[in-house]
Every structure is written in C-alpha cells, then in structure tokens.
Amino acid sequence: MLRINEIKVSKNFYLKDFECPCCNKVMLHPTLLENLEKLIASGLKIKITSGYRCEKHNKEVRGVPNSKHMKGMACDITCNDIEKAYEMAQKLGFSYVKIDKLKKYIHMEV
C-alpha cells in the first residue's frame, strides 16, 4: 500500500523528503520546491535534513517560535559542495539563506 507521503512531487523529491520526523505531517510551499529543484539542476547533490516541523518537533529542536519550517516555507540541507550551494541559493530568490559551516548545513526560506 502506497503511503501518501511516498508521492513524487517533483523530478527529485517526494513528500516524505519534507515530512516532520515525529508525526509525518507535511506542508510544502511550491516556491521552496521549485528553488530546490533549481539547486539540483545546477549539478548539486542535496539532502533535506529538516523540512516541515510541527509545533512539538520545532520546540524539541529549539526552533524559533514562528519558524518558517512550521509553515512549509523553510528547509535545511546538506550538500556535496556546501559553499557552491550557499552561493547558488542566494541567487535563486530565497528570502533568507544561512550557512552553518560548523554543522555543515544550509537553512533556506521562501
């Protein structure tokens, strides 16, 4: 039986790539998905490490109270070339991009 989150929502992503790890719920803004596809089209290999977060999970990871993760408008990724991904993300129309070189991930919002 196919779970709803196993539905492919774009060339490279399934809903499950964005689901909350504690409740499996998903919210996903179309612009976030489009911009992530553009990152991949530039030759980067990315992995979403944090997509949608329910309120409970957001508190558990100490996310900000009004986190865009809770609206499906943010994600964190790791990448084969984190510096290039950061530069590309800044050019793609994300409203906010932050790199954490120590933890090796990029936070992006639309």
Short mmCIF file of N, CA and C in Angstrom, two decimals:
data_model
loop_
_atom_site.label_atom_id
_atom_site.label_comp_id
_atom_site.label_asym_id
_atom_site.label_seq_id
_atom_site.Cartn_x
_atom_site.Cartn_y
_atom_site.Cartn_z
N MET A 1 0.84 -1.19 0.00
CA MET A 1 0.00 0.00 0.00
C MET A 1 0.88 1.25 0.00
N LEU A 2 0.59 2.16 -0.87
CA LEU A 2 1.34 3.41 -1.02
C LEU A 2 0.92 4.41 0.05
N ARG A 3 1.89 4.88 0.82
CA ARG A 3 1.62 5.96 1.77
C ARG A 3 1.54 7.26 1.00
N ILE A 4 0.71 8.17 1.44
CA ILE A 4 0.54 9.45 0.75
C ILE A 4 1.86 10.21 0.62
N ASN A 5 2.73 10.11 1.63
CA ASN A 5 4.00 10.85 1.58
C ASN A 5 5.00 10.23 0.62
N GLU A 6 4.66 9.09 0.02
CA GLU A 6 5.54 8.48 -0.98
C GLU A 6 5.23 8.99 -2.38
N ILE A 7 4.34 9.96 -2.48
CA ILE A 7 4.01 10.55 -3.78
C ILE A 7 5.15 11.47 -4.21
N LYS A 8 5.54 11.32 -5.46
CA LYS A 8 6.58 12.17 -6.02
C LYS A 8 5.97 13.53 -6.34
N VAL A 9 6.57 14.60 -5.82
CA VAL A 9 6.01 15.95 -6.02
C VAL A 9 6.82 16.79 -7.00
N SER A 10 7.97 16.28 -7.42
CA SER A 10 8.78 16.95 -8.43
C SER A 10 9.77 15.93 -8.99
N LYS A 11 10.61 16.37 -9.88
CA LYS A 11 11.57 15.46 -10.51
C LYS A 11 12.45 14.73 -9.49
N ASN A 12 12.84 15.40 -8.43
CA ASN A 12 13.81 14.84 -7.48
C ASN A 12 13.30 14.64 -6.06
N PHE A 13 12.06 14.99 -5.78
CA PHE A 13 11.58 14.94 -4.40
C PHE A 13 10.24 14.23 -4.25
N TYR A 14 10.11 13.61 -3.08
CA TYR A 14 8.85 13.01 -2.63
C TYR A 14 8.37 13.81 -1.43
N LEU A 15 7.09 13.73 -1.13
CA LEU A 15 6.58 14.42 0.06
C LEU A 15 7.34 14.00 1.31
N LYS A 16 7.70 12.71 1.39
CA LYS A 16 8.39 12.21 2.59
C LYS A 16 9.73 12.90 2.84
N ASP A 17 10.32 13.50 1.81
CA ASP A 17 11.58 14.23 1.99
C ASP A 17 11.39 15.46 2.89
N PHE A 18 10.16 15.93 3.00
CA PHE A 18 9.86 17.15 3.75
C PHE A 18 9.07 16.90 5.03
N GLU A 19 8.72 15.65 5.31
CA GLU A 19 7.82 15.35 6.43
C GLU A 19 8.47 15.56 7.79
N CYS A 20 7.64 15.89 8.76
CA CYS A 20 8.09 16.05 10.14
C CYS A 20 8.47 14.66 10.67
N PRO A 21 9.64 14.54 11.30
CA PRO A 21 10.07 13.22 11.76
C PRO A 21 9.25 12.65 12.92
N CYS A 22 8.50 13.49 13.63
CA CYS A 22 7.75 12.94 14.77
C CYS A 22 6.31 12.57 14.42
N CYS A 23 5.70 13.25 13.45
CA CYS A 23 4.29 12.99 13.16
C CYS A 23 4.02 12.67 11.69
N ASN A 24 5.02 12.81 10.84
CA ASN A 24 4.94 12.54 9.39
C ASN A 24 4.04 13.51 8.62
N LYS A 25 3.62 14.59 9.26
CA LYS A 25 2.83 15.59 8.54
C LYS A 25 3.75 16.39 7.63
N VAL A 26 3.13 16.97 6.59
CA VAL A 26 3.91 17.75 5.62
C VAL A 26 3.15 19.01 5.24
N MET A 27 3.88 20.10 5.16
CA MET A 27 3.44 21.32 4.49
C MET A 27 4.61 21.70 3.61
N LEU A 28 4.33 22.12 2.39
CA LEU A 28 5.40 22.43 1.45
C LEU A 28 4.98 23.55 0.52
N HIS A 29 5.67 24.66 0.62
CA HIS A 29 5.39 25.80 -0.25
C HIS A 29 5.96 25.50 -1.64
N PRO A 30 5.19 25.73 -2.70
CA PRO A 30 5.66 25.41 -4.06
C PRO A 30 6.96 26.13 -4.46
N THR A 31 7.15 27.36 -3.99
CA THR A 31 8.37 28.10 -4.34
C THR A 31 9.60 27.45 -3.71
N LEU A 32 9.46 26.92 -2.52
CA LEU A 32 10.58 26.21 -1.87
C LEU A 32 10.97 25.02 -2.73
N LEU A 33 10.00 24.25 -3.17
CA LEU A 33 10.25 23.08 -4.01
C LEU A 33 10.90 23.49 -5.33
N GLU A 34 10.39 24.51 -5.97
CA GLU A 34 10.94 24.99 -7.24
C GLU A 34 12.40 25.42 -7.09
N ASN A 35 12.70 26.16 -6.03
CA ASN A 35 14.07 26.63 -5.82
C ASN A 35 15.03 25.47 -5.52
N LEU A 36 14.56 24.47 -4.78
CA LEU A 36 15.40 23.30 -4.51
C LEU A 36 15.69 22.54 -5.80
N GLU A 37 14.70 22.44 -6.68
CA GLU A 37 14.93 21.79 -7.98
C GLU A 37 15.97 22.56 -8.80
N LYS A 38 15.94 23.88 -8.72
CA LYS A 38 16.94 24.69 -9.43
C LYS A 38 18.34 24.44 -8.88
N LEU A 39 18.45 24.25 -7.57
CA LEU A 39 19.76 23.93 -6.98
C LEU A 39 20.29 22.62 -7.55
N ILE A 40 19.44 21.63 -7.63
CA ILE A 40 19.84 20.33 -8.16
C ILE A 40 20.19 20.44 -9.64
N ALA A 41 19.43 21.25 -10.38
CA ALA A 41 19.69 21.43 -11.81
C ALA A 41 21.07 22.03 -12.07
N SER A 42 21.63 22.70 -11.07
CA SER A 42 22.96 23.29 -11.23
C SER A 42 24.07 22.25 -10.99
N GLY A 43 23.68 21.00 -10.77
CA GLY A 43 24.65 19.93 -10.61
C GLY A 43 24.94 19.54 -9.17
N LEU A 44 24.25 20.16 -8.23
CA LEU A 44 24.49 19.86 -6.82
C LEU A 44 23.68 18.64 -6.37
N LYS A 45 24.24 17.90 -5.46
CA LYS A 45 23.53 16.78 -4.83
C LYS A 45 23.17 17.23 -3.42
N ILE A 46 21.88 17.41 -3.18
CA ILE A 46 21.45 17.91 -1.88
C ILE A 46 20.62 16.86 -1.14
N LYS A 47 20.60 16.99 0.18
CA LYS A 47 19.76 16.14 1.02
C LYS A 47 19.07 17.05 2.03
N ILE A 48 17.76 16.92 2.13
CA ILE A 48 17.00 17.71 3.10
C ILE A 48 17.15 17.05 4.46
N THR A 49 17.65 17.82 5.41
CA THR A 49 17.82 17.29 6.76
C THR A 49 16.71 17.75 7.70
N SER A 50 16.01 18.81 7.32
CA SER A 50 14.87 19.29 8.10
C SER A 50 13.94 20.05 7.17
N GLY A 51 12.72 19.53 7.02
CA GLY A 51 11.71 20.19 6.20
C GLY A 51 10.64 20.76 7.11
N TYR A 52 9.42 20.25 6.95
CA TYR A 52 8.32 20.70 7.79
C TYR A 52 8.54 20.24 9.23
N ARG A 53 8.18 21.12 10.17
CA ARG A 53 8.21 20.78 11.60
C ARG A 53 6.87 21.13 12.22
N CYS A 54 6.28 20.18 12.91
CA CYS A 54 5.08 20.50 13.69
C CYS A 54 5.54 21.32 14.90
N GLU A 55 4.61 21.90 15.62
CA GLU A 55 4.96 22.75 16.76
C GLU A 55 5.77 21.98 17.81
N LYS A 56 5.36 20.75 18.08
CA LYS A 56 6.04 19.92 19.08
C LYS A 56 7.50 19.67 18.68
N HIS A 57 7.70 19.28 17.43
CA HIS A 57 9.07 18.99 16.98
C HIS A 57 9.92 20.26 16.94
N ASN A 58 9.31 21.36 16.52
CA ASN A 58 10.04 22.63 16.48
C ASN A 58 10.55 23.00 17.87
N LYS A 59 9.73 22.77 18.89
CA LYS A 59 10.17 23.04 20.27
C LYS A 59 11.29 22.10 20.67
N GLU A 60 11.19 20.82 20.28
CA GLU A 60 12.20 19.83 20.63
C GLU A 60 13.58 20.18 20.06
N VAL A 61 13.59 20.75 18.86
CA VAL A 61 14.88 21.10 18.24
C VAL A 61 15.28 22.55 18.54
N ARG A 62 14.51 23.18 19.41
CA ARG A 62 14.75 24.57 19.82
C ARG A 62 14.69 25.55 18.65
N GLY A 63 13.73 25.31 17.75
CA GLY A 63 13.50 26.23 16.64
C GLY A 63 12.85 27.50 17.15
N VAL A 64 12.94 28.57 16.38
CA VAL A 64 12.32 29.82 16.78
C VAL A 64 10.80 29.65 16.80
N PRO A 65 10.10 30.38 17.68
CA PRO A 65 8.65 30.17 17.84
C PRO A 65 7.82 30.31 16.55
N ASN A 66 8.17 31.22 15.69
CA ASN A 66 7.42 31.39 14.44
C ASN A 66 8.19 30.86 13.24
N SER A 67 8.88 29.76 13.41
CA SER A 67 9.73 29.21 12.37
C SER A 67 8.98 28.97 11.07
N LYS A 68 9.61 29.33 9.97
CA LYS A 68 9.01 29.07 8.67
C LYS A 68 8.98 27.57 8.36
N HIS A 69 9.75 26.78 9.09
CA HIS A 69 9.65 25.32 8.96
C HIS A 69 8.21 24.88 9.28
N MET A 70 7.57 25.55 10.23
CA MET A 70 6.22 25.17 10.65
C MET A 70 5.15 25.59 9.64
N LYS A 71 5.56 26.29 8.59
CA LYS A 71 4.63 26.72 7.54
C LYS A 71 4.99 26.10 6.19
N GLY A 72 5.99 25.22 6.19
CA GLY A 72 6.41 24.60 4.93
C GLY A 72 7.18 25.54 4.03
N MET A 73 7.74 26.59 4.62
CA MET A 73 8.42 27.61 3.85
C MET A 73 9.92 27.66 4.11
N ALA A 74 10.47 26.62 4.76
CA ALA A 74 11.90 26.58 5.06
C ALA A 74 12.37 25.14 5.08
N CYS A 75 13.65 24.98 4.83
CA CYS A 75 14.28 23.66 4.95
C CYS A 75 15.76 23.85 5.26
N ASP A 76 16.35 22.81 5.77
CA ASP A 76 17.79 22.74 5.97
C ASP A 76 18.30 21.63 5.07
N ILE A 77 19.45 21.86 4.45
CA ILE A 77 20.02 20.85 3.56
C ILE A 77 21.50 20.62 3.86
N THR A 78 21.97 19.46 3.47
CA THR A 78 23.40 19.21 3.36
C THR A 78 23.66 19.02 1.87
N CYS A 79 24.92 19.10 1.50
CA CYS A 79 25.22 19.10 0.07
C CYS A 79 26.65 18.62 -0.18
N ASN A 80 26.88 18.11 -1.38
CA ASN A 80 28.23 17.69 -1.76
C ASN A 80 29.19 18.87 -1.89
N ASP A 81 28.68 20.07 -2.14
CA ASP A 81 29.50 21.28 -2.22
C ASP A 81 28.73 22.41 -1.52
N ILE A 82 28.88 22.47 -0.22
CA ILE A 82 28.07 23.39 0.58
C ILE A 82 28.32 24.86 0.24
N GLU A 83 29.55 25.22 -0.09
CA GLU A 83 29.86 26.61 -0.46
C GLU A 83 29.15 27.00 -1.76
N LYS A 84 29.21 26.13 -2.76
CA LYS A 84 28.55 26.40 -4.03
C LYS A 84 27.03 26.47 -3.83
N ALA A 85 26.48 25.57 -3.03
CA ALA A 85 25.04 25.57 -2.77
C ALA A 85 24.62 26.87 -2.10
N TYR A 86 25.43 27.34 -1.17
CA TYR A 86 25.13 28.60 -0.48
C TYR A 86 25.12 29.76 -1.47
N GLU A 87 26.12 29.82 -2.33
CA GLU A 87 26.19 30.89 -3.33
C GLU A 87 25.00 30.83 -4.28
N MET A 88 24.67 29.63 -4.75
CA MET A 88 23.54 29.46 -5.67
C MET A 88 22.22 29.84 -4.99
N ALA A 89 22.03 29.39 -3.77
CA ALA A 89 20.78 29.67 -3.05
C ALA A 89 20.55 31.16 -2.89
N GLN A 90 21.61 31.91 -2.69
CA GLN A 90 21.48 33.36 -2.54
C GLN A 90 20.99 34.00 -3.84
N LYS A 91 21.25 33.37 -4.97
CA LYS A 91 20.86 33.93 -6.28
C LYS A 91 19.48 33.45 -6.74
N LEU A 92 18.91 32.46 -6.08
CA LEU A 92 17.70 31.83 -6.59
C LEU A 92 16.39 32.42 -6.08
N GLY A 93 16.42 33.41 -5.27
CA GLY A 93 15.18 34.03 -4.83
C GLY A 93 14.67 33.54 -3.49
N PHE A 94 15.50 32.84 -2.74
CA PHE A 94 15.11 32.53 -1.36
C PHE A 94 15.09 33.86 -0.60
N SER A 95 14.15 34.01 0.32
CA SER A 95 14.08 35.25 1.08
C SER A 95 15.16 35.34 2.15
N TYR A 96 15.68 34.18 2.57
CA TYR A 96 16.72 34.14 3.59
C TYR A 96 17.53 32.87 3.42
N VAL A 97 18.85 33.00 3.47
CA VAL A 97 19.76 31.86 3.36
C VAL A 97 20.85 32.01 4.40
N LYS A 98 21.10 30.95 5.16
CA LYS A 98 22.13 30.99 6.19
C LYS A 98 22.92 29.69 6.13
N ILE A 99 24.24 29.82 6.15
CA ILE A 99 25.10 28.65 6.15
C ILE A 99 25.68 28.45 7.55
N ASP A 100 25.72 27.22 7.99
CA ASP A 100 26.35 26.86 9.25
C ASP A 100 27.53 25.95 8.89
N LYS A 101 28.70 26.56 8.76
CA LYS A 101 29.88 25.80 8.32
C LYS A 101 30.31 24.77 9.35
N LEU A 102 30.08 25.05 10.62
CA LEU A 102 30.47 24.12 11.67
C LEU A 102 29.63 22.84 11.61
N LYS A 103 28.32 23.01 11.49
CA LYS A 103 27.42 21.85 11.43
C LYS A 103 27.21 21.35 10.00
N LYS A 104 27.73 22.09 9.04
CA LYS A 104 27.70 21.73 7.62
C LYS A 104 26.30 21.59 7.04
N TYR A 105 25.48 22.63 7.26
CA TYR A 105 24.17 22.65 6.62
C TYR A 105 23.82 24.09 6.21
N ILE A 106 22.81 24.20 5.35
CA ILE A 106 22.30 25.49 4.91
C ILE A 106 20.82 25.55 5.24
N HIS A 107 20.40 26.65 5.84
CA HIS A 107 18.99 26.92 6.12
C HIS A 107 18.50 27.87 5.05
N MET A 108 17.34 27.56 4.43
CA MET A 108 16.77 28.38 3.37
C MET A 108 15.30 28.63 3.62
N GLU A 109 14.84 29.84 3.31
CA GLU A 109 13.43 30.21 3.48
C GLU A 109 12.91 30.88 2.23
N VAL A 110 11.60 30.75 2.02
CA VAL A 110 10.92 31.50 0.96
C VAL A 110 9.83 32.34 1.58
#
